[in-house]
Amino acid sequence: MMLPILENFKNTPHKSMYSCNYNLGERTNAGLTMPTGRIIAAASTAQLIPGDSCAYGSNKYFALCGLGGILSCGLTHTMVTPLDLVKCRLQVNPAKYKNVFTGFKVTLADDGVRGLARGWAPTFFGYSAQGLCKFGFYEYFKVLYSDILGEENSYVWRTSLYLAASASAEFFADIALSPMESIKVKIQTTPGFANTLREAAPKMYKEEGMNAFFKSVVPLWMRQIPYTMMKFACFERTVELLYKYVVPKPRAECSKGEQLIVTFGAGYIAGVFCAIVSHPADTVVSKLNQEKGLSALDVTKKIGFIGLWKGLMPRIVMIGTLTALQWFIYDFVKVTLALPRPPPPEMPASLKEKLANESKS
């Protein structure tokens, strides 16, 4: 799905603040090529840098970023299935499950240990598809929008660029996620309906047709687009600030392990904000897939403002850990596959010169 859209970028030079002017003779102790002084400057993204497995902005680069997204999202969401199950049940039946600890206790009593893994299959397949689109398209749109803005504007408006690129990517990612998310929530929150993906899918289609799988797309956009915008923009800026104010040396002098620790820390900080921003819509999605015939607005009116925030604390723990691990895995895949990893952006020399001339006048 992604490769045809990227065809226009194949073998085409692109200029953006993410195109690094590498010093080809310099290698860091992390085994990565870095630009001298970490200055971001315009260069052809079709240029293959020695030590990298592909050129930044190439189709191969976007495809491998998509692979990293599959691994980071599919594995992490599947890993926290038990917590997600309790969170969903708490959202749709707070009277029975009360809180996360009672939720685990009641679930174990009703379904046993195996019951905690209910919904793992649609979770894995759904979030793998979402991760492919989320990370692959994010990298694509980041390059596309940066090329449109130009080098200087891309730096000045970089937070807006992160927000726009991540929102665009998530639009497509949620369409890919919706069928499996609907199946997952139905399995987890409707007792006796189905225990497996193979059992639930045909039942849902028989009852509601294709609408059963896509009726939650709009609530998913409401939940996931703000979440993803926060996830990427907050992460990008947190990494930038950590290297500037916390890490005692430039990224070029950090080992791979040290860089991955920074990635994990920035990912966790971003995850906490993600959980808060997207939680009300997450509650609506859970309730919507539990009950037939209701719209998102109907659900919101029914549960009220306070009800929208049920299950927030377990979701903060889940999403904070999840987001940190996702960024860690994604960055680890980039390191392992020798993908280009430009350093945090710095002000272009041309913009520095303009600001210097303005201050003199």
mmCIF file of C-alpha atoms in Angstrom:
data_model
loop_
_atom_site.group_PDB
_atom_site.id
_atom_site.type_symbol
_atom_site.label_atom_id
_atom_site.label_comp_id
_atom_site.label_asym_id
_atom_site.label_seq_id
_atom_site.Cartn_x
_atom_site.Cartn_y
_atom_site.Cartn_z
ATOM 1 C CA MET A 1 0.000 0.000 0.000
ATOM 2 C CA MET A 2 2.775 2.372 0.906
ATOM 3 C CA LEU A 3 5.257 1.770 -1.921
ATOM 4 C CA PRO A 4 3.133 3.094 -4.833
ATOM 5 C CA ILE A 5 2.599 6.370 -2.966
ATOM 6 C CA LEU A 6 6.321 6.651 -2.436
ATOM 7 C CA GLU A 7 7.186 6.062 -6.088
ATOM 8 C CA ASN A 8 7.559 9.769 -6.771
ATOM 9 C CA PHE A 9 10.399 9.883 -4.284
ATOM 10 C CA LYS A 10 12.388 7.136 -5.915
ATOM 11 C CA ASN A 11 15.800 8.344 -7.109
ATOM 12 C CA THR A 12 14.666 11.948 -6.593
ATOM 13 C CA PRO A 13 16.821 14.459 -4.692
ATOM 14 C CA HIS A 14 14.990 16.025 -1.757
ATOM 15 C CA LYS A 15 16.138 18.960 0.311
ATOM 16 C CA SER A 16 15.027 19.365 3.873
ATOM 17 C CA MET A 17 16.338 20.047 7.321
ATOM 18 C CA TYR A 18 16.512 16.272 7.795
ATOM 19 C CA SER A 19 18.962 15.898 4.930
ATOM 20 C CA CYS A 20 22.281 15.966 6.671
ATOM 21 C CA ASN A 21 25.456 17.438 5.255
ATOM 22 C CA TYR A 22 27.650 14.556 6.358
ATOM 23 C CA ASN A 23 31.381 14.703 6.754
ATOM 24 C CA LEU A 24 32.091 11.442 4.954
ATOM 25 C CA GLY A 25 35.424 10.914 6.647
ATOM 26 C CA GLU A 26 34.095 11.119 10.201
ATOM 27 C CA ARG A 27 32.883 8.127 12.176
ATOM 28 C CA THR A 28 31.704 8.260 15.777
ATOM 29 C CA ASN A 29 32.382 5.748 18.524
ATOM 30 C CA ALA A 30 28.792 4.578 18.027
ATOM 31 C CA GLY A 31 29.689 3.483 14.510
ATOM 32 C CA LEU A 32 27.440 6.133 12.982
ATOM 33 C CA THR A 33 28.256 8.857 10.503
ATOM 34 C CA MET A 34 27.485 12.285 11.936
ATOM 35 C CA PRO A 35 27.760 15.788 10.537
ATOM 36 C CA THR A 36 30.453 17.945 12.027
ATOM 37 C CA GLY A 37 28.954 20.064 14.789
ATOM 38 C CA ARG A 38 25.596 18.371 14.175
ATOM 39 C CA ILE A 39 24.629 21.126 11.742
ATOM 40 C CA ILE A 40 21.621 20.293 9.613
ATOM 41 C CA ALA A 41 22.137 21.439 6.046
ATOM 42 C CA ALA A 42 20.464 20.764 2.742
ATOM 43 C CA ALA A 43 21.757 17.818 0.764
ATOM 44 C CA SER A 44 20.322 15.225 -1.564
ATOM 45 C CA THR A 45 18.441 12.566 0.403
ATOM 46 C CA ALA A 46 19.126 10.201 -2.479
ATOM 47 C CA GLN A 47 22.804 10.216 -1.501
ATOM 48 C CA LEU A 48 23.961 6.953 0.090
ATOM 49 C CA ILE A 49 26.267 7.613 3.031
ATOM 50 C CA PRO A 50 29.053 5.067 3.705
ATOM 51 C CA GLY A 51 28.004 2.835 6.590
ATOM 52 C CA ASP A 52 24.268 3.257 5.932
ATOM 53 C CA SER A 53 22.244 0.455 4.349
ATOM 54 C CA CYS A 54 20.155 2.871 2.263
ATOM 55 C CA ALA A 55 19.782 6.528 1.392
ATOM 56 C CA TYR A 56 17.692 8.784 3.613
ATOM 57 C CA GLY A 57 14.311 9.390 1.976
ATOM 58 C CA SER A 58 14.575 6.429 -0.402
ATOM 59 C CA ASN A 59 11.816 3.852 -0.865
ATOM 60 C CA LYS A 60 13.974 1.281 0.915
ATOM 61 C CA TYR A 61 14.348 3.659 3.855
ATOM 62 C CA PHE A 62 10.584 4.180 4.167
ATOM 63 C CA ALA A 63 9.909 0.436 3.817
ATOM 64 C CA LEU A 64 12.416 -0.483 6.537
ATOM 65 C CA CYS A 65 10.984 2.217 8.797
ATOM 66 C CA GLY A 66 7.615 0.536 8.249
ATOM 67 C CA LEU A 67 9.177 -2.777 9.313
ATOM 68 C CA GLY A 68 10.450 -1.085 12.451
ATOM 69 C CA GLY A 69 6.910 0.147 13.075
ATOM 70 C CA ILE A 70 5.490 -3.377 12.715
ATOM 71 C CA LEU A 71 7.902 -4.703 15.317
ATOM 72 C CA SER A 72 7.602 -1.784 17.722
ATOM 73 C CA CYS A 73 3.793 -1.565 17.734
ATOM 74 C CA GLY A 74 2.821 -5.203 17.171
ATOM 75 C CA LEU A 75 5.085 -6.639 19.861
ATOM 76 C CA THR A 76 4.517 -4.000 22.531
ATOM 77 C CA HIS A 77 0.723 -3.874 22.279
ATOM 78 C CA THR A 78 0.531 -7.675 22.385
ATOM 79 C CA MET A 79 2.806 -7.721 25.428
ATOM 80 C CA VAL A 80 0.420 -5.515 27.449
ATOM 81 C CA THR A 81 -2.774 -7.330 26.398
ATOM 82 C CA PRO A 82 -3.695 -8.263 30.018
ATOM 83 C CA LEU A 83 -3.526 -4.640 31.173
ATOM 84 C CA ASP A 84 -5.392 -3.481 28.069
ATOM 85 C CA LEU A 85 -8.119 -6.054 28.704
ATOM 86 C CA VAL A 86 -8.634 -4.872 32.293
ATOM 87 C CA LYS A 87 -8.578 -1.232 31.170
ATOM 88 C CA CYS A 88 -11.278 -1.867 28.538
ATOM 89 C CA ARG A 89 -13.473 -3.750 31.002
ATOM 90 C CA LEU A 90 -13.073 -1.002 33.578
ATOM 91 C CA GLN A 91 -14.205 1.537 30.981
ATOM 92 C CA VAL A 92 -17.336 -0.342 29.950
ATOM 93 C CA ASN A 93 -18.330 -1.809 33.344
ATOM 94 C CA PRO A 94 -16.865 0.303 36.183
ATOM 95 C CA ALA A 95 -19.443 -1.000 38.665
ATOM 96 C CA LYS A 96 -18.079 -4.550 38.379
ATOM 97 C CA TYR A 97 -14.350 -3.946 37.893
ATOM 98 C CA LYS A 98 -14.034 -0.763 40.047
ATOM 99 C CA ASN A 99 -10.242 -0.295 39.629
ATOM 100 C CA VAL A 100 -7.282 -1.956 37.978
ATOM 101 C CA PHE A 101 -6.477 -4.252 40.929
ATOM 102 C CA THR A 102 -10.082 -5.376 41.345
ATOM 103 C CA GLY A 103 -10.240 -5.730 37.566
ATOM 104 C CA PHE A 104 -7.395 -8.237 37.531
ATOM 105 C CA LYS A 105 -8.879 -10.096 40.503
ATOM 106 C CA VAL A 106 -12.350 -10.377 38.956
ATOM 107 C CA THR A 107 -10.938 -11.346 35.540
ATOM 108 C CA LEU A 108 -8.798 -14.093 37.069
ATOM 109 C CA ALA A 109 -11.773 -15.374 39.041
ATOM 110 C CA ASP A 110 -14.063 -15.384 35.985
ATOM 111 C CA ASP A 111 -11.691 -16.491 33.230
ATOM 112 C CA GLY A 112 -8.528 -17.834 34.848
ATOM 113 C CA VAL A 113 -4.987 -16.928 33.830
ATOM 114 C CA ARG A 114 -5.661 -17.709 30.157
ATOM 115 C CA GLY A 115 -8.446 -15.140 30.188
ATOM 116 C CA LEU A 116 -5.883 -12.345 30.607
ATOM 117 C CA ALA A 117 -4.586 -13.066 27.096
ATOM 118 C CA ARG A 118 -8.014 -12.783 25.489
ATOM 119 C CA GLY A 119 -7.830 -10.667 22.347
ATOM 120 C CA TRP A 120 -4.085 -11.090 21.770
ATOM 121 C CA ALA A 121 -4.423 -12.126 18.105
ATOM 122 C CA PRO A 122 -6.401 -9.106 16.830
ATOM 123 C CA THR A 123 -4.147 -6.948 19.003
ATOM 124 C CA PHE A 124 -1.014 -8.275 17.310
ATOM 125 C CA PHE A 125 -2.286 -8.129 13.733
ATOM 126 C CA GLY A 126 -4.120 -4.835 14.161
ATOM 127 C CA TYR A 127 -1.294 -2.928 15.773
ATOM 128 C CA SER A 128 1.300 -4.421 13.426
ATOM 129 C CA ALA A 129 -0.681 -2.956 10.507
ATOM 130 C CA GLN A 130 -1.036 0.310 12.378
ATOM 131 C CA GLY A 131 2.688 0.436 13.159
ATOM 132 C CA LEU A 132 3.586 -0.123 9.506
ATOM 133 C CA CYS A 133 1.547 2.909 8.469
ATOM 134 C CA LYS A 134 2.269 5.036 11.546
ATOM 135 C CA PHE A 135 6.061 4.981 11.345
ATOM 136 C CA GLY A 136 6.477 4.423 7.612
ATOM 137 C CA PHE A 137 4.141 7.243 6.622
ATOM 138 C CA TYR A 138 5.466 9.527 9.370
ATOM 139 C CA GLU A 139 8.940 9.359 7.880
ATOM 140 C CA TYR A 140 7.473 9.858 4.408
ATOM 141 C CA PHE A 141 5.328 12.868 5.323
ATOM 142 C CA LYS A 142 8.146 14.398 7.370
ATOM 143 C CA VAL A 143 10.362 14.445 4.290
ATOM 144 C CA LEU A 144 7.513 15.548 2.015
ATOM 145 C CA TYR A 145 6.416 18.483 4.176
ATOM 146 C CA SER A 146 9.989 19.498 4.905
ATOM 147 C CA ASP A 147 10.686 19.663 1.176
ATOM 148 C CA ILE A 148 7.603 21.837 0.701
ATOM 149 C CA LEU A 149 8.568 24.220 3.511
ATOM 150 C CA GLY A 150 12.241 24.467 2.662
ATOM 151 C CA GLU A 151 15.242 24.137 4.943
ATOM 152 C CA GLU A 152 14.857 27.314 7.009
ATOM 153 C CA ASN A 153 11.084 27.117 7.500
ATOM 154 C CA SER A 154 11.364 23.425 8.347
ATOM 155 C CA TYR A 155 13.653 24.337 11.229
ATOM 156 C CA VAL A 156 11.621 27.298 12.460
ATOM 157 C CA TRP A 157 8.307 25.407 12.198
ATOM 158 C CA ARG A 158 9.668 21.969 13.082
ATOM 159 C CA THR A 159 7.126 21.288 15.848
ATOM 160 C CA SER A 160 4.280 22.049 13.436
ATOM 161 C CA LEU A 161 5.993 19.828 10.882
ATOM 162 C CA TYR A 162 6.110 16.927 13.377
ATOM 163 C CA LEU A 163 2.436 17.468 14.216
ATOM 164 C CA ALA A 164 1.337 17.584 10.569
ATOM 165 C CA ALA A 165 3.408 14.563 9.516
ATOM 166 C CA SER A 166 2.224 12.425 12.432
ATOM 167 C CA ALA A 167 -1.441 13.403 11.970
ATOM 168 C CA SER A 168 -1.260 12.528 8.268
ATOM 169 C CA ALA A 169 0.349 9.172 9.012
ATOM 170 C CA GLU A 170 -2.160 8.271 11.712
ATOM 171 C CA PHE A 171 -5.108 8.978 9.402
ATOM 172 C CA PHE A 172 -4.074 5.980 7.289
ATOM 173 C CA ALA A 173 -2.837 3.924 10.258
ATOM 174 C CA ASP A 174 -6.260 3.972 11.924
ATOM 175 C CA ILE A 175 -8.005 2.715 8.807
ATOM 176 C CA ALA A 176 -5.601 -0.238 8.898
ATOM 177 C CA LEU A 177 -6.170 -0.745 12.645
ATOM 178 C CA SER A 178 -9.969 -0.401 12.837
ATOM 179 C CA PRO A 179 -11.125 -3.933 11.885
ATOM 180 C CA MET A 180 -8.854 -5.702 14.365
ATOM 181 C CA GLU A 181 -9.434 -3.107 17.096
ATOM 182 C CA SER A 182 -13.189 -3.646 16.796
ATOM 183 C CA ILE A 183 -12.736 -7.408 17.048
ATOM 184 C CA LYS A 184 -10.365 -7.076 20.017
ATOM 185 C CA VAL A 185 -12.710 -4.869 22.042
ATOM 186 C CA LYS A 186 -15.709 -7.093 21.243
ATOM 187 C CA ILE A 187 -13.859 -10.195 22.476
ATOM 188 C CA GLN A 188 -12.608 -8.467 25.619
ATOM 189 C CA THR A 189 -15.767 -6.653 26.725
ATOM 190 C CA THR A 190 -18.701 -8.862 25.651
ATOM 191 C CA PRO A 191 -18.827 -12.015 27.809
ATOM 192 C CA GLY A 192 -19.702 -15.171 25.898
ATOM 193 C CA PHE A 193 -19.545 -13.547 22.456
ATOM 194 C CA ALA A 194 -16.318 -15.143 21.235
ATOM 195 C CA ASN A 195 -12.903 -16.205 22.497
ATOM 196 C CA THR A 196 -10.804 -16.026 19.323
ATOM 197 C CA LEU A 197 -10.292 -13.885 16.243
ATOM 198 C CA ARG A 198 -11.554 -16.661 13.942
ATOM 199 C CA GLU A 199 -14.713 -17.014 15.988
ATOM 200 C CA ALA A 200 -15.437 -13.294 16.456
ATOM 201 C CA ALA A 201 -14.890 -11.962 12.920
ATOM 202 C CA PRO A 202 -17.617 -13.970 11.109
ATOM 203 C CA LYS A 203 -20.089 -13.378 13.971
ATOM 204 C CA MET A 204 -19.575 -9.627 13.806
ATOM 205 C CA TYR A 205 -19.913 -9.606 10.008
ATOM 206 C CA LYS A 206 -23.128 -11.632 10.211
ATOM 207 C CA GLU A 207 -24.666 -9.232 12.762
ATOM 208 C CA GLU A 208 -23.592 -5.834 11.360
ATOM 209 C CA GLY A 209 -21.808 -6.385 8.043
ATOM 210 C CA MET A 210 -18.669 -4.351 7.253
ATOM 211 C CA ASN A 211 -19.930 -1.587 9.526
ATOM 212 C CA ALA A 212 -18.934 -3.760 12.478
ATOM 213 C CA PHE A 213 -15.291 -3.363 11.535
ATOM 214 C CA PHE A 214 -15.208 0.304 10.547
ATOM 215 C CA LYS A 215 -17.845 2.008 12.739
ATOM 216 C CA SER A 216 -15.119 2.986 15.200
ATOM 217 C CA VAL A 217 -12.822 4.666 12.635
ATOM 218 C CA VAL A 218 -13.963 8.176 13.559
ATOM 219 C CA PRO A 219 -13.572 7.594 17.320
ATOM 220 C CA LEU A 220 -10.203 6.002 16.538
ATOM 221 C CA TRP A 221 -9.175 9.158 14.684
ATOM 222 C CA MET A 222 -10.368 11.175 17.694
ATOM 223 C CA ARG A 223 -8.236 9.016 19.983
ATOM 224 C CA GLN A 224 -5.219 8.155 17.899
ATOM 225 C CA ILE A 225 -4.532 11.320 15.916
ATOM 226 C CA PRO A 226 -4.085 13.531 19.026
ATOM 227 C CA TYR A 227 -2.186 10.644 20.644
ATOM 228 C CA THR A 228 0.164 10.240 17.709
ATOM 229 C CA MET A 229 0.683 13.970 17.270
ATOM 230 C CA MET A 230 1.739 14.153 20.907
ATOM 231 C CA LYS A 231 3.755 10.945 20.612
ATOM 232 C CA PHE A 232 5.928 12.139 17.743
ATOM 233 C CA ALA A 233 6.133 15.883 18.399
ATOM 234 C CA CYS A 234 6.769 15.494 22.128
ATOM 235 C CA PHE A 235 9.330 12.750 21.493
ATOM 236 C CA GLU A 236 11.219 14.712 18.833
ATOM 237 C CA ARG A 237 11.397 17.868 20.952
ATOM 238 C CA THR A 238 12.215 15.945 24.154
ATOM 239 C CA VAL A 239 15.141 14.215 22.443
ATOM 240 C CA GLU A 240 16.330 17.599 21.230
ATOM 241 C CA LEU A 241 16.100 19.085 24.756
ATOM 242 C CA LEU A 242 17.718 16.072 26.437
ATOM 243 C CA TYR A 243 20.781 16.262 24.210
ATOM 244 C CA LYS A 244 20.931 20.032 24.650
ATOM 245 C CA TYR A 245 20.451 20.323 28.423
ATOM 246 C CA VAL A 246 20.737 16.892 30.087
ATOM 247 C CA VAL A 247 23.152 14.636 28.200
ATOM 248 C CA PRO A 248 26.657 15.923 28.994
ATOM 249 C CA LYS A 249 28.019 15.347 25.480
ATOM 250 C CA PRO A 250 26.825 15.645 21.859
ATOM 251 C CA ARG A 251 24.970 12.687 20.390
ATOM 252 C CA ALA A 252 27.860 12.087 18.000
ATOM 253 C CA GLU A 253 30.026 11.209 21.019
ATOM 254 C CA CYS A 254 27.430 8.924 22.650
ATOM 255 C CA SER A 255 27.558 5.167 22.234
ATOM 256 C CA LYS A 256 24.642 3.286 20.685
ATOM 257 C CA GLY A 257 23.565 2.158 24.156
ATOM 258 C CA GLU A 258 23.584 5.707 25.503
ATOM 259 C CA GLN A 259 21.569 6.927 22.536
ATOM 260 C CA LEU A 260 18.981 4.188 23.083
ATOM 261 C CA ILE A 261 18.654 5.150 26.766
ATOM 262 C CA VAL A 262 17.886 8.729 25.706
ATOM 263 C CA THR A 263 15.349 7.340 23.232
ATOM 264 C CA PHE A 264 13.629 5.296 25.967
ATOM 265 C CA GLY A 265 13.478 8.239 28.389
ATOM 266 C CA ALA A 266 12.087 10.615 25.793
ATOM 267 C CA GLY A 267 9.572 7.958 24.734
ATOM 268 C CA TYR A 268 8.256 7.522 28.271
ATOM 269 C CA ILE A 269 7.820 11.266 28.785
ATOM 270 C CA ALA A 270 5.933 11.469 25.490
ATOM 271 C CA GLY A 271 3.809 8.458 26.459
ATOM 272 C CA VAL A 272 2.463 10.043 29.639
ATOM 273 C CA PHE A 273 1.204 13.068 27.702
ATOM 274 C CA CYS A 274 -0.183 10.774 24.991
ATOM 275 C CA ALA A 275 -2.289 8.837 27.475
ATOM 276 C CA ILE A 276 -3.868 11.954 28.973
ATOM 277 C CA VAL A 277 -4.649 13.596 25.633
ATOM 278 C CA SER A 278 -6.252 10.542 24.049
ATOM 279 C CA HIS A 279 -7.998 8.862 27.000
ATOM 280 C CA PRO A 280 -11.561 10.253 26.621
ATOM 281 C CA ALA A 281 -11.746 9.047 23.021
ATOM 282 C CA ASP A 282 -10.298 5.678 24.073
ATOM 283 C CA THR A 283 -13.175 5.256 26.532
ATOM 284 C CA VAL A 284 -15.687 6.061 23.789
ATOM 285 C CA VAL A 285 -14.109 3.447 21.480
ATOM 286 C CA SER A 286 -14.325 0.765 24.178
ATOM 287 C CA LYS A 287 -17.980 1.534 24.955
ATOM 288 C CA LEU A 288 -18.915 1.892 21.280
ATOM 289 C CA ASN A 289 -17.653 -1.575 20.388
ATOM 290 C CA GLN A 290 -19.399 -3.097 23.405
ATOM 291 C CA GLU A 291 -22.872 -1.813 22.508
ATOM 292 C CA LYS A 292 -24.617 -2.034 19.149
ATOM 293 C CA GLY A 293 -26.561 0.835 17.607
ATOM 294 C CA LEU A 294 -24.958 3.723 19.478
ATOM 295 C CA SER A 295 -23.011 6.586 17.941
ATOM 296 C CA ALA A 296 -19.918 8.178 19.493
ATOM 297 C CA LEU A 297 -22.068 11.129 20.592
ATOM 298 C CA ASP A 298 -24.630 8.784 22.189
ATOM 299 C CA VAL A 299 -21.885 7.048 24.158
ATOM 300 C CA THR A 300 -20.402 10.369 25.329
ATOM 301 C CA LYS A 301 -23.784 11.575 26.595
ATOM 302 C CA LYS A 302 -24.502 8.251 28.280
ATOM 303 C CA ILE A 303 -21.297 7.947 30.318
ATOM 304 C CA GLY A 304 -20.800 11.668 31.040
ATOM 305 C CA PHE A 305 -17.613 13.695 31.527
ATOM 306 C CA ILE A 306 -16.393 11.811 34.614
ATOM 307 C CA GLY A 307 -16.998 8.479 32.904
ATOM 308 C CA LEU A 308 -14.710 9.506 30.049
ATOM 309 C CA TRP A 309 -11.751 9.425 32.453
ATOM 310 C CA LYS A 310 -12.365 5.972 33.934
ATOM 311 C CA GLY A 311 -9.269 3.789 33.648
ATOM 312 C CA LEU A 312 -6.853 6.715 33.173
ATOM 313 C CA MET A 313 -4.190 5.572 35.652
ATOM 314 C CA PRO A 314 -3.715 2.059 34.208
ATOM 315 C CA ARG A 315 -3.671 3.636 30.761
ATOM 316 C CA ILE A 316 -0.916 6.102 31.790
ATOM 317 C CA VAL A 317 1.185 3.177 33.035
ATOM 318 C CA MET A 318 0.374 1.138 29.935
ATOM 319 C CA ILE A 319 0.865 3.890 27.355
ATOM 320 C CA GLY A 320 3.937 5.376 29.059
ATOM 321 C CA THR A 321 5.685 2.002 29.080
ATOM 322 C CA LEU A 322 4.326 1.134 25.651
ATOM 323 C CA THR A 323 5.481 4.368 24.004
ATOM 324 C CA ALA A 324 8.936 4.162 25.575
ATOM 325 C CA LEU A 325 9.367 0.569 24.394
ATOM 326 C CA GLN A 326 8.045 1.397 20.928
ATOM 327 C CA TRP A 327 10.567 4.187 20.428
ATOM 328 C CA PHE A 328 13.328 1.989 21.865
ATOM 329 C CA ILE A 329 12.501 -0.918 19.519
ATOM 330 C CA TYR A 330 12.054 1.406 16.540
ATOM 331 C CA ASP A 331 15.405 3.111 17.133
ATOM 332 C CA PHE A 332 17.052 -0.270 17.817
ATOM 333 C CA VAL A 333 15.773 -1.547 14.458
ATOM 334 C CA LYS A 334 17.223 1.545 12.778
ATOM 335 C CA VAL A 335 20.598 0.948 14.442
ATOM 336 C CA THR A 336 20.558 -2.788 13.655
ATOM 337 C CA LEU A 337 19.620 -2.285 9.995
ATOM 338 C CA ALA A 338 22.086 0.623 9.640
ATOM 339 C CA LEU A 339 19.381 3.092 8.616
ATOM 340 C CA PRO A 340 20.255 6.805 8.428
ATOM 341 C CA ARG A 341 19.605 8.478 11.798
ATOM 342 C CA PRO A 342 20.051 12.242 11.462
ATOM 343 C CA PRO A 343 20.887 14.023 14.740
ATOM 344 C CA PRO A 344 18.509 16.520 16.367
ATOM 345 C CA PRO A 345 18.074 19.521 14.045
ATOM 346 C CA GLU A 346 20.107 22.662 14.527
ATOM 347 C CA MET A 347 19.628 26.082 13.023
ATOM 348 C CA PRO A 348 20.783 26.209 9.370
ATOM 349 C CA ALA A 349 23.828 28.377 8.680
ATOM 350 C CA SER A 350 21.816 30.533 6.268
ATOM 351 C CA LEU A 351 19.277 31.329 8.994
ATOM 352 C CA LYS A 352 22.022 32.081 11.502
ATOM 353 C CA GLU A 353 23.519 34.513 9.007
ATOM 354 C CA LYS A 354 20.157 36.211 8.440
ATOM 355 C CA LEU A 355 19.563 36.625 12.164
ATOM 356 C CA ALA A 356 23.083 37.970 12.638
ATOM 357 C CA ASN A 357 22.588 40.544 9.887
ATOM 358 C CA GLU A 358 19.229 41.580 11.335
ATOM 359 C CA SER A 359 20.760 42.105 14.775
ATOM 360 C CA LYS A 360 23.463 44.333 13.305
ATOM 361 C CA SER A 361 20.993 46.547 11.456
#
